[in-house]
Structures are given as C-alpha cells and as structure tokens.
C-alpha cells in the first residue's frame, strides 16, 4: 500500500487516495475508474492467451490421430482412449480448477496451470509409447479444464461492468479467440508439414504437440511483469491492503485500507468455497440454467463439429484436404465473425436475449438440415452449406459466448470460478454423451438425426424463459447495488 511516513511513525495515505473497506468498495472503484493503465489490459490479454492454449491443445491431435494409429499400431479401443483422454482430463480439471481458483487465488492457479501445458505438451510430443501419450493427453486436459475457470475469473474481475470492453464483452471474447486458435492450429500444422523433411513427415503430430509448449513458456516469461492477483479475490479474503496495492499497480487507482470502517465491522473469515453453495438460494436456478446451456451447447456443437467433414464431403464430393479447408473456411467466415459480433452485442444487450436469439437461429438451421436431407441439386447443396454457416454464426454470437458470460457474471467472486468450472464439467459430459449417441443416431436415422439434435437448441430457450435472472443487469460483486451477500 502506498503511504506517506511522517515523523511520529504513523502511516498516512497519500492525497486523493480512496478508502476501501469491502469487496463492494473495490468493485465500485473498478467500475468507475477512468484510468487508461495498460497493466489490467495485459492481464486480460494473457488470460485470453490461456484460452488460446486450450483451443490449440484440444484441436491439435484431431489432425494427427491417423499418424498416431500408424506409429503405435493402435487398436480401435486404444485409439478411443487416445482421443478421449484429453476430454476426460478437462472434466476433472474443470471441477478441480474452479475450486482451487476460488480457494487459493487466481494468480497461483493460473501460473501452475501454465506449467501443466508445458510439461504435458513435451511429454505428449516425445511419448515413447501409447500409454505415455494417453497419460500426457489426460494431464493436458486437466490443464485445459483448470484454465477456463481461472481465465473467466480474470476476464470478469479485471474489467468494468458497463461500457465498451466491459465484463460481458471481455468474457465473450473467449469465443472468437477459440475459433482463431483452432484456425491457427491448422496453419501451424500446415507450416510444419512443409518444414519437416519428407522422410520424417511422420513426426508432424509430435512437432505440433511440442509447439503447444511455446505460448505457455512465453506467458510464464512475462508473468512477473504483468500478472497479478484479482483485487476482488484479495478483498474477499480480507486482504484489503493487498487489494489496494493491486488497484494501484494494475489500474493506477490510489486506494488504501479503511481501518476505521473495518474496526467497526464484525471480523469475518473468508467465505467458504463449496459446490453446495451453487445449489443454494439465490444461485440454484442460475446453476441449473448454466448447466442446461452447457450440456445442450456441447451436444449440438459436437454433432455439427463431428459430422461437418462428412457432411461437406457428401455435399461437395471433395477429398480430405478440400473438406478440411472448407470446414476451416466455414469456421472463419461464420463462427469467428459471429464471435466478434457476440463481443459487441455483449455490452449492448442482455445476455438472456442474445442467448435465446442464438438458440432460435440454431433450431431453425438444424430443422432445415433435417428437412433437406442429402441434396443433389446445386441449389440444395448451397442451401445446406448456408444452414451450416447459419448454425456456426449463431453459435459464435449466441450460445458460444453466453455459456461463459452467464456463469461468470451470475456468481460473486468467492464462487465465480467454482460455478464456471462446474458448468464446464457438464459441458464435457455433454460432449462425451454426444460422441457416444450420435453415431447410433446417424446409423438409425441418417440426416433425420438433426430433428433430435434440434431439441438441444430448443430446451435451453425454455429454461431461459422460465428463469428470468439477467447476469448483465447488475454487478453481483457490488453489494450496495444489488443487496446480495455471501451465503
């Protein structure tokens, strides 16, 4: 804490310093700050860098699984273990990471998480056998799972509540960052394909996995200069002097601990971090809605992502390279632009309304795909591809962004990461369920399976209409504004 020391030894706060005596005081200072200090923006950028790593690691092996099968002579069962190990790791990581982030702080968990990425990427890239690869990919999944709750906490807690670049907008940025990272992943693999000697082209999957350690090492290298603990989390732990220091360092806000106000308060222990709190009033309904959204979004996203290459191959009659290129083109043209629109909508319109609009457009697109079946005429093929584009565009600005905004802004600081982690663990379960059920549905119903998948777009709308809580209406950390206290 910045103070002036006078002769009698008493610490006096500097002029124009604001006293803080609660979490609400810290939230108000952040929301009303007009400082252009770049450190807070760097923290947001580094948090999004973690999201980039998540998407990169989840995408990488999807392009190299055939080479892994050849290298290790894998059976279908072992191939399934390799492919699913990272997803199982994310489920564990989401639950563990959310709890650890709220219990021990954002900074400690974020930096430990970067080490997960480095170690797992190197171990996976140099794996001497399939079991080491499975273990490394599981560990990588744990890292991905841990990172998303802590990244969302950083994005929410180092942003203002209103205006451009507000909490909702910055949390929504995770979506276009995800699509951008997936595209960059392909470009890196494409570059490595030309850089590697032809006689060692079978090293491509290893090189792409090893490259995942590079951005994590860069983040670790700059952590001491830019990364900081969340001032809201520090205040929640009763460390108001630490919160004041972070406000000064990251925002240029002069603040000091209000000792007189604190002396009048009853001494409180830091709020308990527990999954049970998520199912107590007033958070129960929010947890249910966030959970339904995450399960349904992951189920229908897996349906589109899983079948997109085969759908395009059927429509276009294209080979593997053309199909992958078309898939990436659709993602860049529709999903990425939708994500950018989602960032803009997030600071202008309520989260519920945007989510409902996105789900409604996805429902229309899925029903259209079910009706059109396997088109043979050119106009039918073009229409089907446009419907795929519509689904991806709606995913980018609607559900894709809102599945993070809703839980990130529905819970106060002391359970924010826990809530995000719990929702994301359900998302992993939804994806695993989809991978198990969808091949059966496709074999039984063909393209009529889209009728069933469309229910995943319809169900969240019903929950959002019944539970009318709006996370972007008020800052949940500012208790003077909304009256909510710790449970």
Short mmCIF file of C-alpha atoms in Angstrom, two decimals:
data_model
loop_
_atom_site.label_atom_id
_atom_site.label_comp_id
_atom_site.label_asym_id
_atom_site.label_seq_id
_atom_site.Cartn_x
_atom_site.Cartn_y
_atom_site.Cartn_z
CA UNK A 1 0.00 0.00 0.00
CA UNK A 2 1.32 3.39 -1.00
CA UNK A 3 1.59 5.62 2.11
CA UNK A 4 3.46 8.68 3.39
CA UNK A 5 5.53 8.09 6.52
CA UNK A 6 5.71 11.10 8.87
CA UNK A 7 7.95 11.72 11.86
CA UNK A 8 5.77 10.12 14.53
CA UNK A 9 5.78 6.84 12.61
CA UNK A 10 2.13 6.91 11.58
CA UNK A 11 1.35 5.79 8.02
CA UNK A 12 -0.80 8.33 6.25
CA UNK A 13 -2.49 7.51 2.95
CA UNK A 14 -1.41 9.69 0.00
CA UNK A 15 -3.59 12.55 -1.14
CA UNK A 16 -6.61 11.63 -3.30
CA UNK A 17 -6.48 8.03 -2.03
CA UNK A 18 -9.86 6.29 -1.66
CA UNK A 19 -10.57 4.17 1.44
CA UNK A 20 -11.77 0.58 0.81
CA UNK A 21 -13.46 -1.48 3.50
CA UNK A 22 -15.23 -4.20 1.48
CA UNK A 23 -15.41 -6.14 -1.78
CA UNK A 24 -18.16 -3.79 -2.88
CA UNK A 25 -15.83 -0.80 -2.50
CA UNK A 26 -13.27 -2.47 -4.77
CA UNK A 27 -15.94 -3.29 -7.37
CA UNK A 28 -17.16 0.32 -7.37
CA UNK A 29 -13.63 1.68 -7.86
CA UNK A 30 -13.03 -0.61 -10.85
CA UNK A 31 -16.41 0.23 -12.38
CA UNK A 32 -15.95 4.00 -12.03
CA UNK A 33 -12.27 4.16 -12.95
CA UNK A 34 -11.32 6.22 -15.99
CA UNK A 35 -7.69 5.12 -15.82
CA UNK A 36 -6.02 4.01 -19.06
CA UNK A 37 -3.46 1.88 -17.21
CA UNK A 38 -2.32 -0.88 -19.57
CA UNK A 39 -1.50 -3.47 -16.91
CA UNK A 40 -5.12 -4.55 -16.47
CA UNK A 41 -5.40 -4.90 -20.24
CA UNK A 42 -2.26 -7.03 -20.31
CA UNK A 43 -3.76 -9.33 -17.70
CA UNK A 44 -6.88 -9.71 -19.86
CA UNK A 45 -4.68 -10.42 -22.88
CA UNK A 46 -2.71 -13.09 -21.02
CA UNK A 47 -5.92 -14.70 -19.74
CA UNK A 48 -7.12 -14.92 -23.36
CA UNK A 49 -3.73 -16.42 -24.17
CA UNK A 50 -4.67 -19.25 -21.84
CA UNK A 51 -7.90 -19.73 -23.82
CA UNK A 52 -5.79 -19.89 -26.99
CA UNK A 53 -3.77 -22.72 -25.45
CA UNK A 54 -6.97 -24.55 -24.50
CA UNK A 55 -8.29 -24.49 -28.06
CA UNK A 56 -4.89 -25.33 -29.58
CA UNK A 57 -4.38 -28.38 -27.39
CA UNK A 58 -7.92 -29.67 -27.93
CA UNK A 59 -7.60 -29.23 -31.70
CA UNK A 60 -4.07 -30.43 -32.40
CA UNK A 61 -4.36 -34.20 -32.38
CA UNK A 62 -7.59 -34.22 -34.38
CA UNK A 63 -5.39 -33.67 -37.45
CA UNK A 64 -2.77 -36.25 -36.47
CA UNK A 65 -4.68 -39.15 -34.96
CA UNK A 66 -4.19 -41.31 -38.11
CA UNK A 67 -0.40 -40.98 -37.82
CA UNK A 68 -0.57 -41.87 -34.11
CA UNK A 69 -2.52 -45.02 -35.01
CA UNK A 70 0.18 -45.99 -37.52
CA UNK A 71 3.12 -45.18 -35.20
CA UNK A 72 1.82 -47.23 -32.28
CA UNK A 73 -0.25 -49.80 -34.25
CA UNK A 74 -3.31 -48.93 -32.22
CA UNK A 75 -6.47 -50.98 -31.94
CA UNK A 76 -9.81 -49.12 -32.19
CA UNK A 77 -10.12 -49.32 -28.40
CA UNK A 78 -6.73 -47.72 -27.76
CA UNK A 79 -7.46 -45.11 -30.44
CA UNK A 80 -10.60 -44.23 -28.49
CA UNK A 81 -8.55 -43.89 -25.28
CA UNK A 82 -6.08 -41.55 -27.01
CA UNK A 83 -8.87 -39.42 -28.47
CA UNK A 84 -10.97 -39.23 -25.31
CA UNK A 85 -8.22 -38.92 -22.67
CA UNK A 86 -7.97 -35.14 -23.05
CA UNK A 87 -11.76 -34.76 -22.75
CA UNK A 88 -11.82 -36.82 -19.55
CA UNK A 89 -9.00 -34.65 -18.23
CA UNK A 90 -10.98 -31.47 -18.92
CA UNK A 91 -13.91 -32.72 -16.82
CA UNK A 92 -11.58 -33.38 -13.87
CA UNK A 93 -9.73 -30.12 -14.46
CA UNK A 94 -12.88 -28.01 -14.60
CA UNK A 95 -14.12 -29.25 -11.23
CA UNK A 96 -10.68 -29.12 -9.60
CA UNK A 97 -9.62 -25.85 -11.23
CA UNK A 98 -12.73 -23.90 -10.31
CA UNK A 99 -12.47 -24.91 -6.66
CA UNK A 100 -8.72 -24.27 -6.46
CA UNK A 101 -9.08 -20.86 -8.14
CA UNK A 102 -11.60 -19.68 -5.57
CA UNK A 103 -9.75 -21.30 -2.67
CA UNK A 104 -6.14 -20.27 -3.38
CA UNK A 105 -6.45 -17.36 -5.78
CA UNK A 106 -6.35 -16.63 -9.49
CA UNK A 107 -2.63 -15.92 -9.84
CA UNK A 108 -1.32 -19.10 -8.18
CA UNK A 109 -3.63 -21.41 -10.12
CA UNK A 110 -3.04 -19.64 -13.45
CA UNK A 111 0.73 -19.91 -13.20
CA UNK A 112 0.61 -23.54 -12.05
CA UNK A 113 -1.70 -24.23 -14.97
CA UNK A 114 0.85 -22.91 -17.46
CA UNK A 115 3.31 -25.50 -16.15
CA UNK A 116 0.67 -28.17 -16.87
CA UNK A 117 0.67 -27.06 -20.51
CA UNK A 118 4.46 -27.10 -20.81
CA UNK A 119 5.01 -30.49 -19.17
CA UNK A 120 2.08 -32.22 -20.89
CA UNK A 121 2.96 -30.82 -24.35
CA UNK A 122 6.57 -32.01 -24.10
CA UNK A 123 5.58 -35.40 -22.67
CA UNK A 124 2.95 -35.94 -25.39
CA UNK A 125 5.26 -34.84 -28.21
CA UNK A 126 8.07 -37.15 -27.04
CA UNK A 127 5.84 -40.04 -25.92
CA UNK A 128 7.73 -43.34 -26.43
CA UNK A 129 4.52 -45.41 -26.28
CA UNK A 130 0.78 -45.03 -26.34
CA UNK A 131 0.36 -45.17 -22.56
CA UNK A 132 2.63 -42.17 -22.02
CA UNK A 133 0.69 -40.35 -24.75
CA UNK A 134 -2.64 -41.16 -23.08
CA UNK A 135 -1.33 -40.01 -19.70
CA UNK A 136 0.12 -36.80 -21.16
CA UNK A 137 -3.09 -36.02 -23.03
CA UNK A 138 -5.11 -36.59 -19.85
CA UNK A 139 -2.77 -34.23 -18.00
CA UNK A 140 -3.15 -31.74 -20.85
CA UNK A 141 -6.92 -31.99 -20.47
CA UNK A 142 -6.62 -31.29 -16.75
CA UNK A 143 -4.67 -28.16 -17.67
CA UNK A 144 -7.32 -27.09 -20.17
CA UNK A 145 -10.05 -27.71 -17.59
CA UNK A 146 -8.25 -25.73 -14.90
CA UNK A 147 -7.52 -22.84 -17.23
CA UNK A 148 -11.04 -21.93 -18.35
CA UNK A 149 -12.44 -21.12 -14.87
CA UNK A 150 -9.38 -19.06 -13.91
CA UNK A 151 -9.33 -17.28 -17.30
CA UNK A 152 -13.02 -16.36 -17.00
CA UNK A 153 -12.42 -15.09 -13.45
CA UNK A 154 -9.60 -12.85 -14.70
CA UNK A 155 -11.67 -11.54 -17.62
CA UNK A 156 -14.62 -10.73 -15.35
CA UNK A 157 -12.63 -9.25 -12.46
CA UNK A 158 -10.24 -7.04 -14.44
CA UNK A 159 -13.00 -5.30 -16.40
CA UNK A 160 -15.60 -2.63 -15.77
CA UNK A 161 -19.20 -3.70 -15.52
CA UNK A 162 -20.54 -1.25 -18.12
CA UNK A 163 -19.40 0.40 -21.35
CA UNK A 164 -17.13 -0.90 -24.08
CA UNK A 165 -14.71 -3.67 -23.09
CA UNK A 166 -16.96 -4.43 -20.13
CA UNK A 167 -17.10 -7.72 -18.21
CA UNK A 168 -19.57 -9.39 -20.57
CA UNK A 169 -17.73 -8.28 -23.70
CA UNK A 170 -14.35 -9.49 -22.45
CA UNK A 171 -15.73 -12.81 -21.28
CA UNK A 172 -17.43 -13.19 -24.69
CA UNK A 173 -14.00 -12.70 -26.31
CA UNK A 174 -13.19 -16.28 -25.37
CA UNK A 175 -15.37 -17.45 -28.28
CA UNK A 176 -13.63 -15.73 -31.23
CA UNK A 177 -10.29 -16.47 -29.54
CA UNK A 178 -11.22 -20.16 -29.52
CA UNK A 179 -12.08 -20.18 -33.22
CA UNK A 180 -8.98 -18.15 -34.05
CA UNK A 181 -6.79 -20.60 -32.13
CA UNK A 182 -8.35 -23.57 -33.94
CA UNK A 183 -7.55 -21.93 -37.27
CA UNK A 184 -4.01 -21.03 -36.16
CA UNK A 185 -3.53 -24.63 -35.08
CA UNK A 186 -4.25 -25.79 -38.61
CA UNK A 187 -1.96 -23.14 -40.09
CA UNK A 188 0.88 -24.22 -37.77
CA UNK A 189 0.38 -27.85 -38.74
CA UNK A 190 0.28 -26.79 -42.37
CA UNK A 191 3.57 -24.88 -41.94
CA UNK A 192 5.23 -27.76 -40.12
CA UNK A 193 4.16 -30.06 -42.95
CA UNK A 194 6.36 -28.08 -45.35
CA UNK A 195 9.21 -27.53 -42.88
CA UNK A 196 9.73 -31.16 -41.91
CA UNK A 197 11.87 -33.34 -44.19
CA UNK A 198 9.74 -35.68 -46.28
CA UNK A 199 11.43 -38.74 -44.77
CA UNK A 200 10.29 -37.55 -41.30
CA UNK A 201 6.80 -36.37 -42.12
CA UNK A 202 5.55 -38.91 -39.56
CA UNK A 203 6.95 -36.52 -36.92
CA UNK A 204 4.25 -33.97 -37.77
CA UNK A 205 1.90 -34.93 -34.94
CA UNK A 206 4.79 -34.83 -32.45
CA UNK A 207 6.02 -31.43 -33.66
CA UNK A 208 2.53 -29.91 -33.46
CA UNK A 209 2.08 -31.19 -29.91
CA UNK A 210 5.51 -29.91 -28.84
CA UNK A 211 4.72 -26.47 -30.25
CA UNK A 212 1.93 -26.16 -27.65
CA UNK A 213 4.62 -25.58 -25.00
CA UNK A 214 5.86 -22.42 -26.75
CA UNK A 215 2.99 -19.98 -25.94
CA UNK A 216 2.82 -21.34 -22.38
CA UNK A 217 6.53 -20.61 -21.91
CA UNK A 218 6.01 -17.10 -23.28
CA UNK A 219 3.24 -16.46 -20.74
CA UNK A 220 5.45 -17.75 -17.93
CA UNK A 221 8.26 -15.47 -19.13
CA UNK A 222 6.18 -12.28 -18.81
CA UNK A 223 4.21 -13.24 -15.69
CA UNK A 224 6.36 -11.29 -13.23
CA UNK A 225 5.88 -8.05 -15.16
CA UNK A 226 2.14 -8.10 -15.83
CA UNK A 227 0.20 -10.82 -14.00
CA UNK A 228 -1.37 -10.02 -10.65
CA UNK A 229 -3.92 -11.38 -8.24
CA UNK A 230 -7.53 -10.27 -8.62
CA UNK A 231 -8.23 -7.31 -6.29
CA UNK A 232 -11.77 -8.62 -5.78
CA UNK A 233 -10.47 -12.04 -4.66
CA UNK A 234 -7.91 -10.42 -2.35
CA UNK A 235 -10.65 -8.28 -0.77
CA UNK A 236 -12.83 -11.38 -0.38
CA UNK A 237 -10.03 -12.98 1.63
CA UNK A 238 -9.90 -9.94 3.92
CA UNK A 239 -6.63 -8.68 2.40
CA UNK A 240 -7.75 -5.11 1.74
CA UNK A 241 -4.22 -3.73 1.80
CA UNK A 242 -3.31 -6.25 -0.92
CA UNK A 243 -6.42 -5.26 -2.90
CA UNK A 244 -5.34 -1.60 -2.64
CA UNK A 245 -1.86 -2.47 -3.93
CA UNK A 246 -3.30 -4.37 -6.92
CA UNK A 247 -5.65 -1.48 -7.73
CA UNK A 248 -2.66 0.85 -7.79
CA UNK A 249 -0.42 -1.46 -9.82
CA UNK A 250 -2.99 -2.66 -12.35
CA UNK A 251 -5.30 0.35 -12.66
CA UNK A 252 -3.37 3.30 -11.30
CA UNK A 253 -6.14 3.76 -8.70
CA UNK A 254 -4.92 5.23 -5.42
CA UNK A 255 -6.69 3.34 -2.62
CA UNK A 256 -5.97 2.39 0.96
CA UNK A 257 -7.41 0.08 3.58
CA UNK A 258 -10.17 1.80 5.56
CA UNK A 259 -9.08 0.77 9.05
CA UNK A 260 -11.81 2.76 10.83
CA UNK A 261 -14.60 1.08 8.87
CA UNK A 262 -13.00 -2.34 9.33
CA UNK A 263 -12.67 -1.80 13.08
CA UNK A 264 -16.45 -1.26 13.29
CA UNK A 265 -17.21 -4.45 11.40
CA UNK A 266 -17.52 -7.89 12.90
CA UNK A 267 -14.42 -9.86 11.91
CA UNK A 268 -15.36 -12.36 9.23
CA UNK A 269 -13.49 -15.40 7.95
CA UNK A 270 -13.01 -15.75 4.17
CA UNK A 271 -16.16 -17.16 2.54
CA UNK A 272 -16.23 -20.94 2.20
CA UNK A 273 -15.63 -22.40 -1.26
CA UNK A 274 -18.12 -25.19 -1.86
CA UNK A 275 -20.08 -26.73 -4.72
CA UNK A 276 -23.01 -26.93 -2.33
CA UNK A 277 -23.37 -23.13 -2.39
CA UNK A 278 -24.15 -23.31 -6.11
CA UNK A 279 -27.38 -25.13 -5.27
CA UNK A 280 -28.48 -22.78 -2.50
CA UNK A 281 -30.58 -19.66 -2.87
CA UNK A 282 -30.20 -17.39 -4.76
CA UNK A 283 -27.83 -19.34 -7.04
CA UNK A 284 -29.72 -22.61 -7.56
CA UNK A 285 -31.77 -21.54 -10.60
CA UNK A 286 -28.73 -19.91 -12.21
CA UNK A 287 -26.69 -23.09 -11.77
CA UNK A 288 -29.44 -25.15 -13.39
CA UNK A 289 -29.78 -22.78 -16.37
CA UNK A 290 -25.99 -22.56 -16.87
CA UNK A 291 -25.75 -26.35 -16.65
CA UNK A 292 -28.55 -26.94 -19.18
CA UNK A 293 -26.96 -24.43 -21.57
CA UNK A 294 -23.54 -26.05 -21.34
CA UNK A 295 -24.80 -29.62 -21.82
CA UNK A 296 -27.03 -28.69 -24.76
CA UNK A 297 -24.49 -26.44 -26.48
CA UNK A 298 -21.74 -29.06 -26.24
CA UNK A 299 -24.12 -31.78 -27.50
CA UNK A 300 -25.23 -29.90 -30.61
CA UNK A 301 -21.75 -28.43 -31.22
CA UNK A 302 -20.29 -31.95 -31.19
CA UNK A 303 -23.00 -33.01 -33.65
CA UNK A 304 -22.00 -30.28 -36.10
CA UNK A 305 -18.24 -30.42 -35.48
CA UNK A 306 -18.16 -34.22 -35.57
CA UNK A 307 -20.21 -34.55 -38.75
CA UNK A 308 -19.18 -31.36 -40.55
CA UNK A 309 -16.34 -33.00 -42.55
CA UNK A 310 -18.54 -35.93 -43.60
CA UNK A 311 -21.45 -33.60 -44.42
CA UNK A 312 -19.22 -31.42 -46.58
CA UNK A 313 -17.68 -34.48 -48.22
CA UNK A 314 -21.17 -35.71 -49.13
CA UNK A 315 -22.31 -32.29 -50.36
CA UNK A 316 -19.16 -31.35 -52.25
CA UNK A 317 -17.74 -34.73 -53.18
CA UNK A 318 -14.38 -33.35 -52.03
CA UNK A 319 -11.24 -35.05 -50.76
CA UNK A 320 -9.75 -34.78 -47.26
CA UNK A 321 -7.73 -31.60 -47.87
CA UNK A 322 -10.63 -29.80 -49.57
CA UNK A 323 -13.01 -30.89 -46.83
CA UNK A 324 -10.73 -29.65 -44.03
CA UNK A 325 -10.18 -26.38 -45.92
CA UNK A 326 -13.94 -25.93 -46.35
CA UNK A 327 -14.52 -26.70 -42.66
CA UNK A 328 -11.98 -24.08 -41.63
CA UNK A 329 -13.42 -21.62 -44.15
CA UNK A 330 -16.87 -22.00 -42.63
CA UNK A 331 -15.43 -21.57 -39.13
CA UNK A 332 -13.50 -18.44 -40.08
CA UNK A 333 -16.28 -16.89 -42.18
CA UNK A 334 -19.24 -17.64 -39.93
CA UNK A 335 -18.19 -18.80 -36.44
CA UNK A 336 -15.33 -16.33 -35.95
CA UNK A 337 -17.31 -13.36 -37.28
CA UNK A 338 -20.24 -14.44 -35.12
CA UNK A 339 -17.91 -14.45 -32.11
CA UNK A 340 -16.75 -10.91 -32.89
CA UNK A 341 -20.38 -9.81 -33.15
CA UNK A 342 -21.04 -11.51 -29.82
CA UNK A 343 -18.44 -9.28 -28.14
CA UNK A 344 -20.25 -6.19 -29.45
CA UNK A 345 -23.71 -7.46 -28.51
CA UNK A 346 -22.48 -8.37 -25.03
CA UNK A 347 -22.09 -4.74 -23.92
CA UNK A 348 -25.33 -3.59 -25.55
CA UNK A 349 -27.96 -6.27 -24.96
CA UNK A 350 -28.99 -8.60 -22.10
CA UNK A 351 -27.28 -12.00 -22.06
CA UNK A 352 -30.61 -13.87 -21.92
CA UNK A 353 -31.94 -12.15 -25.02
CA UNK A 354 -28.79 -12.80 -27.06
CA UNK A 355 -28.68 -16.45 -25.96
CA UNK A 356 -32.34 -17.01 -26.86
CA UNK A 357 -31.83 -15.41 -30.30
CA UNK A 358 -28.79 -17.60 -30.96
CA UNK A 359 -30.53 -20.81 -29.88
CA UNK A 360 -33.57 -19.91 -32.01
CA UNK A 361 -31.43 -19.46 -35.15
CA UNK A 362 -29.66 -22.73 -34.43
CA UNK A 363 -33.00 -24.51 -34.10
CA UNK A 364 -34.06 -23.15 -37.49
CA UNK A 365 -30.76 -24.23 -39.08
CA UNK A 366 -30.96 -27.77 -37.63
CA UNK A 367 -34.58 -28.22 -38.73
CA UNK A 368 -33.63 -27.03 -42.23
CA UNK A 369 -30.77 -29.57 -42.36
CA UNK A 370 -33.17 -32.32 -41.28
CA UNK A 371 -35.70 -31.31 -43.98
CA UNK A 372 -33.18 -31.03 -46.80
CA UNK A 373 -31.56 -34.41 -46.14
CA UNK A 374 -28.98 -35.28 -48.81
CA UNK A 375 -29.41 -32.70 -51.56
CA UNK A 376 -28.26 -33.47 -55.08
CA UNK A 377 -29.19 -30.27 -56.89
CA UNK A 378 -26.76 -27.35 -56.68
CA UNK A 379 -29.30 -25.05 -55.04
CA UNK A 380 -29.96 -27.63 -52.35
CA UNK A 381 -26.24 -28.09 -51.67
CA UNK A 382 -25.69 -24.33 -51.42
CA UNK A 383 -28.69 -24.01 -49.08
CA UNK A 384 -27.43 -26.82 -46.83
CA UNK A 385 -23.97 -25.22 -46.59
CA UNK A 386 -25.58 -21.86 -45.78
CA UNK A 387 -27.56 -23.54 -42.99
CA UNK A 388 -24.32 -24.93 -41.58
CA UNK A 389 -22.93 -21.40 -41.78
CA UNK A 390 -26.02 -20.01 -40.05
CA UNK A 391 -25.62 -22.52 -37.22
CA UNK A 392 -21.95 -21.61 -36.77
CA UNK A 393 -22.70 -17.87 -36.92
CA UNK A 394 -25.44 -18.22 -34.29
CA UNK A 395 -23.09 -20.31 -32.15
CA UNK A 396 -20.46 -17.57 -32.27
CA UNK A 397 -22.60 -14.64 -31.14
CA UNK A 398 -25.18 -16.55 -29.08
CA UNK A 399 -24.69 -19.79 -27.12
CA UNK A 400 -20.93 -19.95 -27.66
CA UNK A 401 -20.39 -16.61 -25.92
CA UNK A 402 -23.23 -16.87 -23.41
CA UNK A 403 -22.21 -20.22 -21.89
CA UNK A 404 -19.28 -18.30 -20.37
CA UNK A 405 -20.97 -14.95 -19.73
CA UNK A 406 -23.89 -16.48 -17.85
CA UNK A 407 -21.94 -18.36 -15.14
CA UNK A 408 -19.08 -15.83 -14.98
CA UNK A 409 -21.43 -12.97 -14.08
CA UNK A 410 -24.06 -14.96 -12.15
CA UNK A 411 -21.83 -15.77 -9.18
CA UNK A 412 -19.88 -13.42 -6.88
CA UNK A 413 -16.09 -13.56 -6.68
CA UNK A 414 -15.88 -16.15 -3.91
CA UNK A 415 -17.65 -18.85 -6.01
CA UNK A 416 -17.25 -17.47 -9.54
CA UNK A 417 -14.59 -19.92 -10.76
CA UNK A 418 -16.31 -22.81 -8.96
CA UNK A 419 -19.53 -22.02 -10.81
CA UNK A 420 -17.77 -21.72 -14.18
CA UNK A 421 -15.85 -24.94 -13.56
CA UNK A 422 -19.00 -26.87 -12.62
CA UNK A 423 -20.81 -25.65 -15.75
CA UNK A 424 -17.86 -26.55 -17.96
CA UNK A 425 -17.60 -30.02 -16.45
CA UNK A 426 -21.21 -30.59 -17.54
CA UNK A 427 -20.18 -29.38 -20.99
CA UNK A 428 -17.55 -32.11 -21.12
CA UNK A 429 -20.16 -34.68 -20.13
CA UNK A 430 -22.44 -33.37 -22.90
CA UNK A 431 -19.65 -33.79 -25.47
CA UNK A 432 -18.86 -37.32 -24.29
CA UNK A 433 -22.55 -38.22 -24.43
CA UNK A 434 -22.82 -36.84 -27.96
CA UNK A 435 -19.81 -38.82 -29.19
CA UNK A 436 -21.43 -41.98 -27.83
CA UNK A 437 -25.01 -41.37 -29.01
CA UNK A 438 -24.59 -39.54 -32.33
CA UNK A 439 -23.05 -42.40 -34.33
CA UNK A 440 -26.00 -44.56 -33.25
CA UNK A 441 -28.49 -41.85 -34.23
CA UNK A 442 -26.80 -41.35 -37.59
CA UNK A 443 -26.83 -45.07 -38.34
CA UNK A 444 -30.51 -45.32 -37.37
CA UNK A 445 -31.99 -42.09 -38.70
CA UNK A 446 -29.45 -40.66 -41.17
CA UNK A 447 -29.88 -36.90 -41.57
CA UNK A 448 -33.16 -37.15 -39.67
CA UNK A 449 -30.98 -37.21 -36.54
CA UNK A 450 -30.94 -33.39 -36.86
CA UNK A 451 -34.57 -33.42 -35.67
CA UNK A 452 -33.34 -34.91 -32.40
CA UNK A 453 -30.30 -32.65 -32.20
CA UNK A 454 -32.57 -29.61 -32.70
CA UNK A 455 -34.10 -30.31 -29.28
CA UNK A 456 -30.73 -29.29 -27.79
CA UNK A 457 -31.31 -25.82 -29.21
CA UNK A 458 -34.93 -25.68 -28.05
CA UNK A 459 -34.52 -26.88 -24.45
CA UNK A 460 -32.28 -24.00 -23.22
CA UNK A 461 -34.78 -21.45 -24.58
CA UNK A 462 -37.45 -22.90 -22.29
CA UNK A 463 -35.18 -22.65 -19.23
CA UNK A 464 -34.10 -19.10 -20.11
CA UNK A 465 -37.74 -18.03 -20.45
CA UNK A 466 -38.69 -19.56 -17.08
CA UNK A 467 -35.63 -18.41 -15.09
CA UNK A 468 -35.52 -14.71 -15.89
CA UNK A 469 -32.35 -13.80 -14.00
CA UNK A 470 -30.19 -11.48 -16.11
CA UNK A 471 -26.45 -11.63 -15.22
CA UNK A 472 -25.58 -8.40 -17.08
CA UNK A 473 -28.18 -6.24 -15.30
CA UNK A 474 -26.18 -5.57 -12.14
CA UNK A 475 -22.67 -6.16 -10.87
CA UNK A 476 -23.02 -9.08 -8.49
CA UNK A 477 -19.85 -8.03 -6.62
CA UNK A 478 -21.28 -4.60 -5.80
CA UNK A 479 -23.50 -5.39 -2.81
CA UNK A 480 -24.63 -1.81 -2.41
CA UNK A 481 -26.19 -2.08 -5.85
CA UNK A 482 -28.00 -5.40 -5.60
CA UNK A 483 -28.11 -6.34 -1.96
CA UNK A 484 -26.76 -9.89 -2.42
CA UNK A 485 -24.42 -11.05 0.30
CA UNK A 486 -22.28 -14.11 0.80
CA UNK A 487 -24.15 -17.31 1.52
#
